[in-house]
Structures are given as C-alpha cells and as structure tokens.
Short mmCIF file of C-alpha atoms in Angstrom, two decimals:
data_model
loop_
_atom_site.label_atom_id
_atom_site.label_comp_id
_atom_site.label_asym_id
_atom_site.label_seq_id
_atom_site.Cartn_x
_atom_site.Cartn_y
_atom_site.Cartn_z
CA MET A 1 142.44 75.54 63.27
CA ASN A 2 140.57 78.69 65.41
CA ARG A 3 137.16 77.96 66.40
CA GLY A 4 136.20 81.19 65.37
CA LEU A 5 137.78 80.84 61.46
CA LYS A 6 136.03 77.65 61.59
CA TRP A 7 132.42 79.02 62.25
CA THR A 8 133.38 81.80 60.03
CA ILE A 9 134.04 79.42 57.17
CA ILE A 10 131.05 77.26 58.05
CA ILE A 11 128.66 80.57 57.78
CA LEU A 12 130.44 81.52 54.29
CA VAL A 13 129.70 78.20 53.01
CA MET A 14 126.36 78.33 54.05
CA LEU A 15 126.02 81.81 52.69
CA VAL A 16 127.33 80.59 49.27
CA ASP A 17 124.68 77.89 49.22
CA LEU A 18 121.86 80.01 50.16
CA VAL A 19 122.84 82.75 47.50
CA GLY A 20 123.67 79.78 44.80
CA ALA A 21 120.11 78.02 45.67
CA TYR A 22 118.41 81.67 45.25
CA PHE A 23 120.13 82.36 41.80
CA GLY A 24 119.73 78.74 40.86
CA ARG A 25 115.69 78.74 41.55
CA HIS A 26 115.76 82.48 39.57
CA VAL A 27 117.29 80.98 36.36
CA CYS A 28 115.30 77.96 36.87
CA MET A 29 111.99 79.99 36.82
CA ARG A 30 112.91 82.53 34.43
CA TYR A 31 113.59 79.36 31.88
CA ARG A 32 110.36 77.88 32.55
CA GLN A 33 108.93 81.35 31.78
CA GLN A 34 110.75 81.37 28.62
CA TYR A 35 109.73 77.94 27.90
CA GLU A 36 105.82 78.52 28.68
CA GLN A 37 105.84 81.49 26.65
CA GLN A 38 107.68 79.68 23.51
CA GLN A 39 105.11 76.97 24.29
CA THR A 40 101.76 79.70 23.90
CA ILE A 41 103.35 80.98 20.86
CA GLU A 42 104.07 77.72 18.69
CA LYS A 43 100.19 76.70 20.05
CA GLN A 44 98.93 79.89 18.55
CA ALA A 45 101.03 79.50 15.12
CA LYS A 46 99.80 75.97 15.17
CA GLU A 47 96.25 76.98 15.32
CA LYS A 48 96.63 79.60 12.61
CA ARG A 49 98.27 77.41 10.19
CA ASP A 50 95.15 74.72 11.29
CA PHE A 51 92.61 77.44 10.63
CA ILE A 52 93.93 78.56 7.36
CA LYS A 53 94.50 74.58 5.84
CA LYS A 54 90.82 74.35 7.19
CA ILE A 55 89.16 77.33 5.04
CA ALA A 56 91.42 77.40 2.28
CA PRO A 57 90.13 74.38 0.19
CA GLU A 58 86.47 76.25 -0.07
CA ALA A 59 88.05 79.43 -0.78
CA GLN A 60 90.33 78.10 -3.83
CA LYS A 61 87.22 75.92 -4.76
CA MET A 62 84.71 79.42 -4.97
CA GLN A 63 87.86 81.30 -6.68
CA THR A 64 88.21 78.38 -9.33
CA LYS A 65 84.58 78.53 -9.79
CA TYR A 66 83.82 82.47 -9.36
CA HIS A 67 87.19 84.62 -9.57
CA VAL A 68 87.21 85.73 -6.12
CA MET A 69 90.64 85.59 -4.91
CA SER A 70 91.23 82.94 -2.36
CA SER A 71 93.62 85.14 -0.55
CA ILE A 72 91.36 87.94 0.06
CA THR A 73 88.81 85.31 0.95
CA ILE A 74 91.05 83.92 3.68
CA ALA A 75 92.07 87.21 5.12
CA GLN A 76 88.82 88.64 5.05
CA ALA A 77 87.64 85.37 7.37
CA ILE A 78 90.85 85.96 9.56
CA LEU A 79 90.31 89.68 10.20
CA GLU A 80 86.48 89.24 10.67
CA SER A 81 86.34 86.36 12.65
CA ASN A 82 89.78 86.53 14.81
CA TRP A 83 90.88 83.12 13.43
CA GLY A 84 87.63 81.64 13.87
CA LYS A 85 87.55 82.55 17.53
CA SER A 86 84.81 85.14 17.62
CA SER A 87 81.39 84.20 18.84
CA LEU A 88 79.70 84.84 15.73
CA ALA A 89 82.31 82.36 13.84
CA LYS A 90 82.21 79.72 16.81
CA ASP A 91 78.49 79.38 17.74
CA TYR A 92 76.93 80.69 14.09
CA HIS A 93 79.75 79.66 11.59
CA ASN A 94 79.45 83.33 10.30
CA LEU A 95 83.27 84.26 9.39
CA PHE A 96 82.80 87.97 7.63
CA GLY A 97 80.22 89.32 9.39
CA ILE A 98 77.70 89.02 6.97
CA LYS A 99 74.15 90.94 8.29
CA GLY A 100 71.18 89.36 8.12
CA SER A 101 67.30 89.12 9.05
CA GLY A 102 64.52 86.69 9.74
CA ALA A 103 64.66 83.41 11.28
CA ASN A 104 68.30 82.81 10.26
CA SER A 105 69.94 85.52 12.01
CA LYS A 106 70.97 86.37 15.21
CA VAL A 107 71.65 89.96 17.36
CA MET A 108 74.88 90.49 18.14
CA SER A 109 77.54 93.50 19.51
CA THR A 110 79.77 94.28 17.02
CA LYS A 111 82.23 97.42 16.75
CA GLU A 112 81.99 99.81 13.72
CA TYR A 113 84.26 102.78 12.96
CA THR A 114 81.96 105.88 12.92
CA ASN A 115 82.98 109.48 12.79
CA GLY A 116 86.20 109.05 13.50
CA GLN A 117 85.95 106.61 16.32
CA TRP A 118 85.14 102.97 17.20
CA VAL A 119 81.51 102.70 18.65
CA THR A 120 79.88 99.37 19.78
CA ILE A 121 76.36 98.68 17.90
CA SER A 122 73.91 95.78 17.99
CA GLY A 123 73.54 94.26 14.49
CA ARG A 124 71.66 91.13 13.14
CA PHE A 125 74.18 88.70 11.60
CA LYS A 126 73.13 85.51 9.37
CA VAL A 127 73.58 82.37 10.82
CA TYR A 128 75.46 79.41 8.79
CA SER A 129 75.76 75.41 9.06
CA SER A 130 79.15 75.74 8.41
CA TRP A 131 82.28 77.40 7.47
CA ASN A 132 82.08 76.34 3.96
CA ALA A 133 78.65 77.63 3.67
CA SER A 134 79.82 81.19 5.26
CA ILE A 135 82.52 80.95 2.65
CA ALA A 136 80.18 80.28 -0.12
CA ASP A 137 77.64 82.99 0.68
CA HIS A 138 81.08 85.41 0.88
CA THR A 139 81.34 84.84 -2.60
CA LYS A 140 77.83 85.03 -3.83
CA LEU A 141 77.61 88.71 -1.68
CA MET A 142 81.16 89.12 -3.77
CA LEU A 143 79.00 88.36 -7.22
CA ASN A 144 75.61 89.71 -6.52
CA GLY A 145 76.26 92.79 -4.61
CA THR A 146 74.29 94.53 -2.49
CA TYR A 147 70.62 94.96 -2.42
CA TYR A 148 71.25 98.90 -3.33
CA ASN A 149 73.95 97.86 -5.62
CA SER A 150 74.25 94.60 -7.56
CA ASN A 151 78.08 95.94 -8.72
CA ASN A 152 79.26 96.94 -5.77
CA TYR A 153 81.75 94.80 -5.43
CA SER A 154 82.70 94.03 -9.40
CA ALA A 155 85.97 95.51 -8.70
CA VAL A 156 87.07 93.06 -6.07
CA VAL A 157 85.54 89.98 -8.26
CA ASN A 158 87.76 91.31 -11.79
CA ALA A 159 90.76 92.08 -9.77
CA THR A 160 93.90 90.46 -11.05
CA ASN A 161 95.96 90.82 -7.86
CA TYR A 162 95.49 90.75 -3.91
CA LYS A 163 96.03 94.23 -3.22
CA ASP A 164 93.55 95.87 -5.63
CA ALA A 165 91.06 93.58 -4.33
CA ALA A 166 91.70 94.66 -0.73
CA GLN A 167 91.25 98.44 -1.89
CA ALA A 168 88.48 97.56 -4.21
CA LEU A 169 86.51 96.09 -0.89
CA GLN A 170 87.80 99.12 1.06
CA ASP A 171 86.39 101.67 -1.62
CA ALA A 172 83.17 99.52 -1.99
CA ASP A 173 82.54 100.10 1.89
CA TYR A 174 82.69 96.49 2.50
CA ALA A 175 84.10 97.17 6.34
CA THR A 176 83.88 101.07 8.37
CA ASP A 177 87.56 100.40 9.40
CA PRO A 178 89.57 102.90 7.45
CA ASP A 179 92.77 100.73 7.51
CA TYR A 180 90.71 97.58 6.17
CA ALA A 181 92.53 97.34 3.05
CA LYS A 182 96.05 97.81 4.63
CA LYS A 183 94.90 95.22 7.20
CA LEU A 184 93.83 92.48 4.79
CA ILE A 185 97.21 93.10 2.38
CA ASN A 186 99.52 92.73 5.76
CA ILE A 187 97.70 89.38 6.46
CA ILE A 188 97.94 87.97 3.00
CA GLN A 189 101.70 89.15 2.95
CA THR A 190 102.13 87.73 7.14
CA TYR A 191 101.04 84.11 6.07
CA ASP A 192 101.81 83.94 2.37
CA LEU A 193 97.85 83.54 1.21
CA ASP A 194 98.71 84.36 -1.86
CA GLN A 195 100.00 80.75 -2.37
CA TYR A 196 96.01 79.84 -2.56
CA ASP A 197 95.55 81.74 -5.45
CA ASN A 198 94.79 79.94 -8.46
#
C-alpha cells in the first residue's frame, strides 16, 4: 500500500473516531439533561401529591362539620402558600395568608393588587401551631366572616359547587387578585380536587 494512502486512511479513521466521540458525548449529555429534567418534574409532582394528601383529611373534616368545600380549602391553600413552600406556611403554618394582630402574629411582606398593579407591602399575619390549625381557622373565617361583615363569606359556605364558591370568594374580596376565582377553579380542575368534596 502506498505510504501516503496509508496515512490518509489512518487520519480518516482518527477523524471518524473523534467525530463519533464528540457526537456520542453530545447525545449522552442530552439524554442526561432530559433524564434530570424528568426527575425534577417527577419530584415536583410527588411533592404536590404529598401536600394535597397531607391537608385533604382536615379539609374534609371541616367540610363535614361546617360545609366549606374541601376543594376550595385545598385550592386556596395551594395558591396562597405555593404548595406549603412560602415562608409564612413553612415557618408559621399559615396556609391562607390570614391576617392577625398581637403576640400570635408576625410581620411579613406580601403582594397585593392595587390600582391595576401588583405592589409589595408589609402585613401582620397569624401564626399557627400546625397546618391543621390554619385550616380550622380558615373555616372559622368562612363561617364568622370579617369584623365588619359577619356574613361576608356566607355565599362561599352555602355554595353547592366549587365554581360558585370560588366566585363567591372573589366577590367577597377575599383576595385582591382580579383572577382569584379563575386561578382556584384551574387548580381544582388540574388536580381533580373535587374528588375530596363530601
């Protein structure tokens, strides 16, 4: 074999090996990234399922006793506490952003929708011993209303479906978010929370 041809073949083989190694590495990296993304998605989904399972029994207990729909309670807890991950929920067991005063409260930052825009303000929020205590107090708020209107949430308690209950919360100014009812309904439908309604 011609010596020049031999070196050409050797160089071509080396180039093919290098190109193969590069693309092989690239494919491996891509699969690894996809695998890690899938693992993250599965972990987040499990955390969400676990959160729902943890608070659902107390929400159902409150519905049985006081007729506040479990799906609404769970959806509010999800939305207000970011799946139990907010500082207020983690550190002070307040799942619903319920305001408070005195020794059993903490000053925290919160976002409210005012004059067509989101603003950060400081507010004083209740501190609870557990998430169950927070759920029980949320139910109490629905039953007893606010200090200025004891019937403020009566339409929520008397609602016969979660869509009406969600709209009643918005109509009663539970939150400043103009899309509050829509967000609650979306959460309920996405995670089939109406299965927890008695």
